Coordinates of C-alpha atoms and ligand atoms in Angstrom, one line a residue:
X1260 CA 55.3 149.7 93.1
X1261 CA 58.5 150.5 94.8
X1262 CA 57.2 154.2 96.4
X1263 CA 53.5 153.5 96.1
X1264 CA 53.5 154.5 100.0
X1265 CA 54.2 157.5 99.0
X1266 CA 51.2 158.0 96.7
X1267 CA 48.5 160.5 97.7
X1268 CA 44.9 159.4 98.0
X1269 CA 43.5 162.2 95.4
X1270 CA 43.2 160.3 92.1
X1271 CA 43.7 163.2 89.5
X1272 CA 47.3 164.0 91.3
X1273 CA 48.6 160.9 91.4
X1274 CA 51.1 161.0 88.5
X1275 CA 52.5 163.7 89.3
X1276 CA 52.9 162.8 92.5
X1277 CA 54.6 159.8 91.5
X1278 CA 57.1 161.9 90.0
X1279 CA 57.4 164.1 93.3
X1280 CA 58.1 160.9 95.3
X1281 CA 61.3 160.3 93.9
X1282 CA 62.1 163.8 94.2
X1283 CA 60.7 163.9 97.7
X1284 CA 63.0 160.7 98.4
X1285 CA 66.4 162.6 97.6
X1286 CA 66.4 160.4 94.3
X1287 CA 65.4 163.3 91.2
X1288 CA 64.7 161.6 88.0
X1289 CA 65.6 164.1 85.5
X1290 CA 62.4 163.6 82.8
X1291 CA 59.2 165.8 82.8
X1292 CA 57.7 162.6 82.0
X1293 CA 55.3 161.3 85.0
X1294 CA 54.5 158.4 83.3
X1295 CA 58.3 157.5 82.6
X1296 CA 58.9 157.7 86.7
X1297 CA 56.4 155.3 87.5
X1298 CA 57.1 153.0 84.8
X1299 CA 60.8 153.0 86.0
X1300 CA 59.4 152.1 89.8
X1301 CA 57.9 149.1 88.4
X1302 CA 60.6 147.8 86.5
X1303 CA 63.2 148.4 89.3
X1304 CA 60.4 146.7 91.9
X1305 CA 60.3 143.8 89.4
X1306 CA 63.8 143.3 89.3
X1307 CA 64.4 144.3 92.9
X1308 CA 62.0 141.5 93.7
X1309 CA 62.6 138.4 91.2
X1310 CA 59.2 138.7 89.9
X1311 CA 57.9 139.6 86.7
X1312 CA 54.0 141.2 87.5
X1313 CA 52.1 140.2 84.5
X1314 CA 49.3 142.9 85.1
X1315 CA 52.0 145.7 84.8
X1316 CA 53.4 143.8 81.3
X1317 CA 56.5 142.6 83.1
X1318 CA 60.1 144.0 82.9
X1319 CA 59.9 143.3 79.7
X1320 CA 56.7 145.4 78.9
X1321 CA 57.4 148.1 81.4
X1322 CA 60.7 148.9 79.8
X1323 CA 59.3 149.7 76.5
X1324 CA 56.4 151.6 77.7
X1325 CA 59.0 153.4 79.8
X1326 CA 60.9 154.2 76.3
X1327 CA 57.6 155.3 74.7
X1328 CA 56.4 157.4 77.3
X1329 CA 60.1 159.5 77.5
X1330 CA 62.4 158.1 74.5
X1331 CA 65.2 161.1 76.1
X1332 CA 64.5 159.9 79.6
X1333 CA 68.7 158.6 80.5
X1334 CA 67.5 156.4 83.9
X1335 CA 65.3 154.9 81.9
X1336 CA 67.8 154.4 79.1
X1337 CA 70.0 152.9 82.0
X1338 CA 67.5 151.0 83.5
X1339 CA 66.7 148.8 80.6
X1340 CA 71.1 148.7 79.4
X1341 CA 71.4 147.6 82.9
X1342 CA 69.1 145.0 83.1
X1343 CA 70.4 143.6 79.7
X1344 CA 73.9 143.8 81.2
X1345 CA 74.3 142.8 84.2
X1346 CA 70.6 140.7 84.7
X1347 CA 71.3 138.6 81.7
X1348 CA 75.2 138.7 81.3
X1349 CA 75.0 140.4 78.2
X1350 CA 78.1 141.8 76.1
X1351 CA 78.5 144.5 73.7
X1352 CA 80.7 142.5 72.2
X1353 CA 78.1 139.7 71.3
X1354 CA 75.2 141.8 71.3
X1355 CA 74.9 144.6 68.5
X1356 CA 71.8 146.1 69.9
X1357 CA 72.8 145.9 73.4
X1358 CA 76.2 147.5 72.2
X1359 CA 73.8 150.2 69.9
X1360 CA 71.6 151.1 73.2
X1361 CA 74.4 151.9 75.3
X1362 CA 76.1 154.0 72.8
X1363 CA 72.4 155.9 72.7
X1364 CA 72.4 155.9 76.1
X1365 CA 76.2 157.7 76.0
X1366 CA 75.3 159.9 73.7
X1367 CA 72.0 160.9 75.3
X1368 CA 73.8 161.5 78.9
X1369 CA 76.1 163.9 77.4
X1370 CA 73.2 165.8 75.4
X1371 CA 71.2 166.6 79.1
X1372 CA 71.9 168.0 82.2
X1373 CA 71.6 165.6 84.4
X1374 CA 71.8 165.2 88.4
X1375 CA 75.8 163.7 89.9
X1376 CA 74.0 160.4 90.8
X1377 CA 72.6 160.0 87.3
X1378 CA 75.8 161.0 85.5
X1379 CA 77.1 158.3 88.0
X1380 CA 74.8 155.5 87.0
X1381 CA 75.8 155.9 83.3
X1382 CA 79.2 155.7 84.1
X1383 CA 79.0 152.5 86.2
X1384 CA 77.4 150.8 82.9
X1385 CA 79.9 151.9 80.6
X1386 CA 82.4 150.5 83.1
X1387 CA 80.5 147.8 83.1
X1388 CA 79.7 146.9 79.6
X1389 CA 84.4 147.3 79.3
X1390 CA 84.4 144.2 81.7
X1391 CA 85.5 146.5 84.1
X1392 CA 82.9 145.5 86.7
X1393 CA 85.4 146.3 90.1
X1394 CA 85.5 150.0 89.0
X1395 CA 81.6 149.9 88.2
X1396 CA 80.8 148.7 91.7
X1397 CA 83.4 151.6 92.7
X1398 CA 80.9 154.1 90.6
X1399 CA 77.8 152.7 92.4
X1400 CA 79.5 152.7 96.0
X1401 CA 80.5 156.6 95.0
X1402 CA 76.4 157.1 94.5
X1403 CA 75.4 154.9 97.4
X1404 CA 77.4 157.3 100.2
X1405 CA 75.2 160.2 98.9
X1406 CA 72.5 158.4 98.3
X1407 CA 71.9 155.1 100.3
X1408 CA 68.2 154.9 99.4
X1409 CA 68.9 154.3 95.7
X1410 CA 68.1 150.7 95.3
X1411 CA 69.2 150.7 91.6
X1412 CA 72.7 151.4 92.5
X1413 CA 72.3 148.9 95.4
X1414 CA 70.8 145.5 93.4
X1415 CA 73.5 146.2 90.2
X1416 CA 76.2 146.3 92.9
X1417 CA 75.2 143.3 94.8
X1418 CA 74.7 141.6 91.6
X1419 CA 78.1 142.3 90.2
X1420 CA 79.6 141.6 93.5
X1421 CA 77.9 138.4 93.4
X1422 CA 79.0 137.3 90.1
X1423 CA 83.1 138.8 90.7
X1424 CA 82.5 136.5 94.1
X1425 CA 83.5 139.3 96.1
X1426 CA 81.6 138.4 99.4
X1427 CA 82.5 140.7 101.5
X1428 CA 81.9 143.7 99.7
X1429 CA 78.9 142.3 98.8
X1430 CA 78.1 141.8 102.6
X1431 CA 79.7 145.2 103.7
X1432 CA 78.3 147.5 100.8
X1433 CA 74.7 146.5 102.0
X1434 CA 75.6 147.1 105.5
X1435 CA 76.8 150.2 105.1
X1436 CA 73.1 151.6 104.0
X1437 CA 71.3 149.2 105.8
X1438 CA 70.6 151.3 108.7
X1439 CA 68.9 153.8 106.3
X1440 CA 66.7 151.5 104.9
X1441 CA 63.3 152.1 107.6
X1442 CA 60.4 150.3 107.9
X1443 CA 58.6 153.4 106.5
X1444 CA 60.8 153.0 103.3
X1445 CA 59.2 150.4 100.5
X1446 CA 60.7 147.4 99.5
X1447 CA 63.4 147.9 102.8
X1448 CA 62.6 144.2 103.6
X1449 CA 63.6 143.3 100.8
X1450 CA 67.3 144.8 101.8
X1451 CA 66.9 142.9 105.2
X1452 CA 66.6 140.1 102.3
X1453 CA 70.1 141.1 100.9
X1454 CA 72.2 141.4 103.5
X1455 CA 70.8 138.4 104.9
X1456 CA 72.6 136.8 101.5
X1457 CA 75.7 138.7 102.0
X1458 CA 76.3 137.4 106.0
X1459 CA 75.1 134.2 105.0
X1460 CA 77.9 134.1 102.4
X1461 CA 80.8 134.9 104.3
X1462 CA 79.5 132.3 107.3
X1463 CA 77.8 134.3 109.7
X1464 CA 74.5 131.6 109.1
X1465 CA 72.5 132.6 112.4
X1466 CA 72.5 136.4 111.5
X1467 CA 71.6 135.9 108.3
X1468 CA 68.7 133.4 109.2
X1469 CA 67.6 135.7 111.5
X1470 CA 67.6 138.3 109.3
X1471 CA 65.9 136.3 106.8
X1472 CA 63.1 135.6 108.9
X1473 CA 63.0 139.4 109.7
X1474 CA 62.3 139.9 105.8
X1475 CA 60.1 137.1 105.4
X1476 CA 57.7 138.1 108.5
X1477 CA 57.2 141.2 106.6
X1478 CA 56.7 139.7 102.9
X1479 CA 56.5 135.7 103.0
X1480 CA 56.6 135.8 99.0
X1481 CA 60.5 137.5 99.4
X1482 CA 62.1 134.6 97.3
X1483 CA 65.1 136.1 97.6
X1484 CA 65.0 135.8 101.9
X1485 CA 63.6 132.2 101.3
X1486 CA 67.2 131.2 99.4
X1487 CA 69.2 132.7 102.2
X1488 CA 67.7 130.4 104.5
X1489 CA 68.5 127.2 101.8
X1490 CA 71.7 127.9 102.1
X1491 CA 72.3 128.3 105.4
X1492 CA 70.7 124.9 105.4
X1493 CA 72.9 123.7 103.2
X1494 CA 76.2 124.7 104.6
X1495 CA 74.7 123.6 108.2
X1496 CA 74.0 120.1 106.7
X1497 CA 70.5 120.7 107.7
X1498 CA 68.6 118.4 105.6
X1499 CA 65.8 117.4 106.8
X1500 CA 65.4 121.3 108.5
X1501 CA 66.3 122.6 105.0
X1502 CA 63.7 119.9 103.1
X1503 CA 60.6 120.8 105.4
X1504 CA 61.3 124.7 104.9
X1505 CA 61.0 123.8 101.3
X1506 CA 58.1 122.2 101.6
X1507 CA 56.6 125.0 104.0
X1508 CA 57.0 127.8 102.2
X1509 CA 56.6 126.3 98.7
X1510 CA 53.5 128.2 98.0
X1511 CA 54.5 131.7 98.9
X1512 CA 57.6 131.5 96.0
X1513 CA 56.9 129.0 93.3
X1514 CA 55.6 132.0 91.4
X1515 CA 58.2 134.5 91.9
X1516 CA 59.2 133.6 88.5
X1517 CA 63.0 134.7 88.4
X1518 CA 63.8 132.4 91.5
X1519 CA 62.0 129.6 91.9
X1520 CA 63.6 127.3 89.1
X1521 CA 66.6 128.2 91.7
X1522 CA 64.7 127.5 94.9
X1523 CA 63.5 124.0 93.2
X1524 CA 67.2 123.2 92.5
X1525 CA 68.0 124.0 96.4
X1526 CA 65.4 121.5 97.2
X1527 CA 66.8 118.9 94.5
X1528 CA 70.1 119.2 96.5
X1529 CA 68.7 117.8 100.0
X1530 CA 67.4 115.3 98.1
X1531 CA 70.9 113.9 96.5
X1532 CA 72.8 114.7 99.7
X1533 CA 70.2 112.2 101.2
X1534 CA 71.0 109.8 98.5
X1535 CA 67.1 110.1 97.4
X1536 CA 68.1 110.3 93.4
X1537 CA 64.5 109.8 92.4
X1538 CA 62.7 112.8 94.3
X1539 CA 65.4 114.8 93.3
X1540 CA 64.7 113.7 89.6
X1541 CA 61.0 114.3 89.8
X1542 CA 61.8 118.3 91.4
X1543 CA 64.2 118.2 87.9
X1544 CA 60.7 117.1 85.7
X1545 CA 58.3 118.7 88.0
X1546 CA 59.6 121.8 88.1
X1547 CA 63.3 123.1 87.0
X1548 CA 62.9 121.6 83.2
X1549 CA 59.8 122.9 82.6
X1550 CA 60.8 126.6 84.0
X1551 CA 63.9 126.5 82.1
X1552 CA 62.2 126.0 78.7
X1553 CA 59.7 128.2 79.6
X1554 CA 62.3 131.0 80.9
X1555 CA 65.3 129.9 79.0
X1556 CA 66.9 133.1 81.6
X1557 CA 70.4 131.8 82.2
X1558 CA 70.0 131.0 85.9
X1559 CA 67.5 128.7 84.7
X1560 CA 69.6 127.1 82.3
X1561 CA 72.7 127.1 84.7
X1562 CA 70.5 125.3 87.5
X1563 CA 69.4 122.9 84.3
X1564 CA 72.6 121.7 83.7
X1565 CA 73.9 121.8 87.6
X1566 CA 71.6 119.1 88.4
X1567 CA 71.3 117.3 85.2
X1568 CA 74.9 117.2 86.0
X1569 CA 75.3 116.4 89.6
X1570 CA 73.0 113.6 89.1
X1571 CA 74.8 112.2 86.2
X1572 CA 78.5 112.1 88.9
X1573 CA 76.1 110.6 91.6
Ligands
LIG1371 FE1 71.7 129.5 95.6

């Protein structure tokens, strides 16, 4: 969990030192709720990691223990919005109970004193949930400068960067906290991991691979770090370099579930740019079908039809 480092060693304190860690990290969660704080760590570790944990009930099951264990509990309310939002490209529009939760959520923030940061974070959803997703990542930028640790603010903002195809904010808004990110901090390789993505997107490929490495030394199962380098592969036209990293690391991220239909379809590629059709085919069978149906999470199904696709032109 994302400040277990922070944990003490005496058993019958640990909740509420889990709540104190937060505090103690410049990031107060306004809830009384211990329970609710470390249930919030492990859904924003899952998220910030690709990986669903199974023994902790997933996102999925974390987010409605969180709910149960502080229904009032606004970061937990924009938490769970968030992920709806922005990690499954949600609307209000399309989604009634999506559009029901963040109305709760509105109405909940406005009912509670609440720290600047938090008051922040609901207003970068609401921006959000309008479509206006430049003035969200303005909103999460505003809480970043105070607060560079917060790796909420951080992940929604690369996200949405990522998806408005704004590189070099994306690239510049983690490199502006970057240097507050220490070793002693958990999950900071992680944020090696994303700016690694963000240089590697606007062409600086040896910094980013470097970088990448740098995260991956730390954490081999960093999916995320593991991508960065299949791209810088790709744009190098380093096939063969790109199809025995695959192959390398292969057991360290085929069970970061949120990636590695992704990673697969990375390792497809090399395989049509070589003109190999069939091994590219068997990764599809092998590997990205099967996650897809299982999933059925849009970057799976986007990745489905990307290569059902690019094979059908080739
Ligand atoms: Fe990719």
């Amino acid at each position: 969990m994302a400040l277990s480092s922070k944990k003490h060693h005496r058993e019958e304190s640990l909740l509420e030192l889990e709540r104190k860690a937060w505090q103690d990290a410049g990031l107060v969660l306004s809830t009384t709720s211990n329970e609710a704080c470390k249930l919030f760590d492990a859904a924003l570790t899952q998220y910030a990691t690709w990986a669903n944990n199974e023994s902790l009930g997933g996102i999925e099951g974390c987010l409605s223990k969180l709910k149960a264990a502080d229904p009032n509990f606004t970061m937990g309310h924009v938490i769970a919005n968030g992920l709806e939002l922005i990690g499954t490209g949600s609307s209000v529009r399309l989604n009634k109970e999506l559009d029901s939760a963040m109305r709760t959520m509105m109405t909940l923030s406005k009912s509670q004193p609440l720290t600047e940061r938090e008051k922040l974070h609901v207003s970068a959803l609401d921006m959000f949930a309008s479509g206006q997703l430049p003035k969200a990542c303005d909103l999460w930028e505003q809480i970043l400068q105070s607060h560079p640790t917060d790796l909420l603010a951080l992940k929604f903002s690369q996200d949405t960067y990522f998806y408005l195809g704004y590189h070099i904010q994306m690239r510049d808004s983690v490199a502006r906290v970057y240097p507050f990110w220490t070793h002693d901090i958990p999950l900071s390789s992680y944020v090696k991991g994303y700016y690694s993505f963000g240089l590697m997107e606007t062409n600086f490929f040896d910094r980013a691979e470097e970088l990448a490495r740098e995260a991956l030394a730390i954490n081999q199962t960093d999916a995320w770090s593991v991508h960065t380098i299949a791209h810088v592969n790709e744009m190098k036209a380093e096939v063969k370099k790109g199809l025995e990293f695959m192959k390398e690391t292969e057991t360290n991220w085929k069970n970061i579930d949120m990636l590695a239909c992704h990673n697969y379809w990375h390792w497809a590629l090399y395989f049509i740019e070589k003109g190999e059709y069939e091994a590219a085919l068997t990764i599809y069978d092998n590997h990205i079908a099967p996650r897809c149906l299982s999933s059925g999470s849009m970057l799976d199904v986007v990745d489905n039809c990307s290569m059902l696709y690019r094979l059908h032109l080739e």
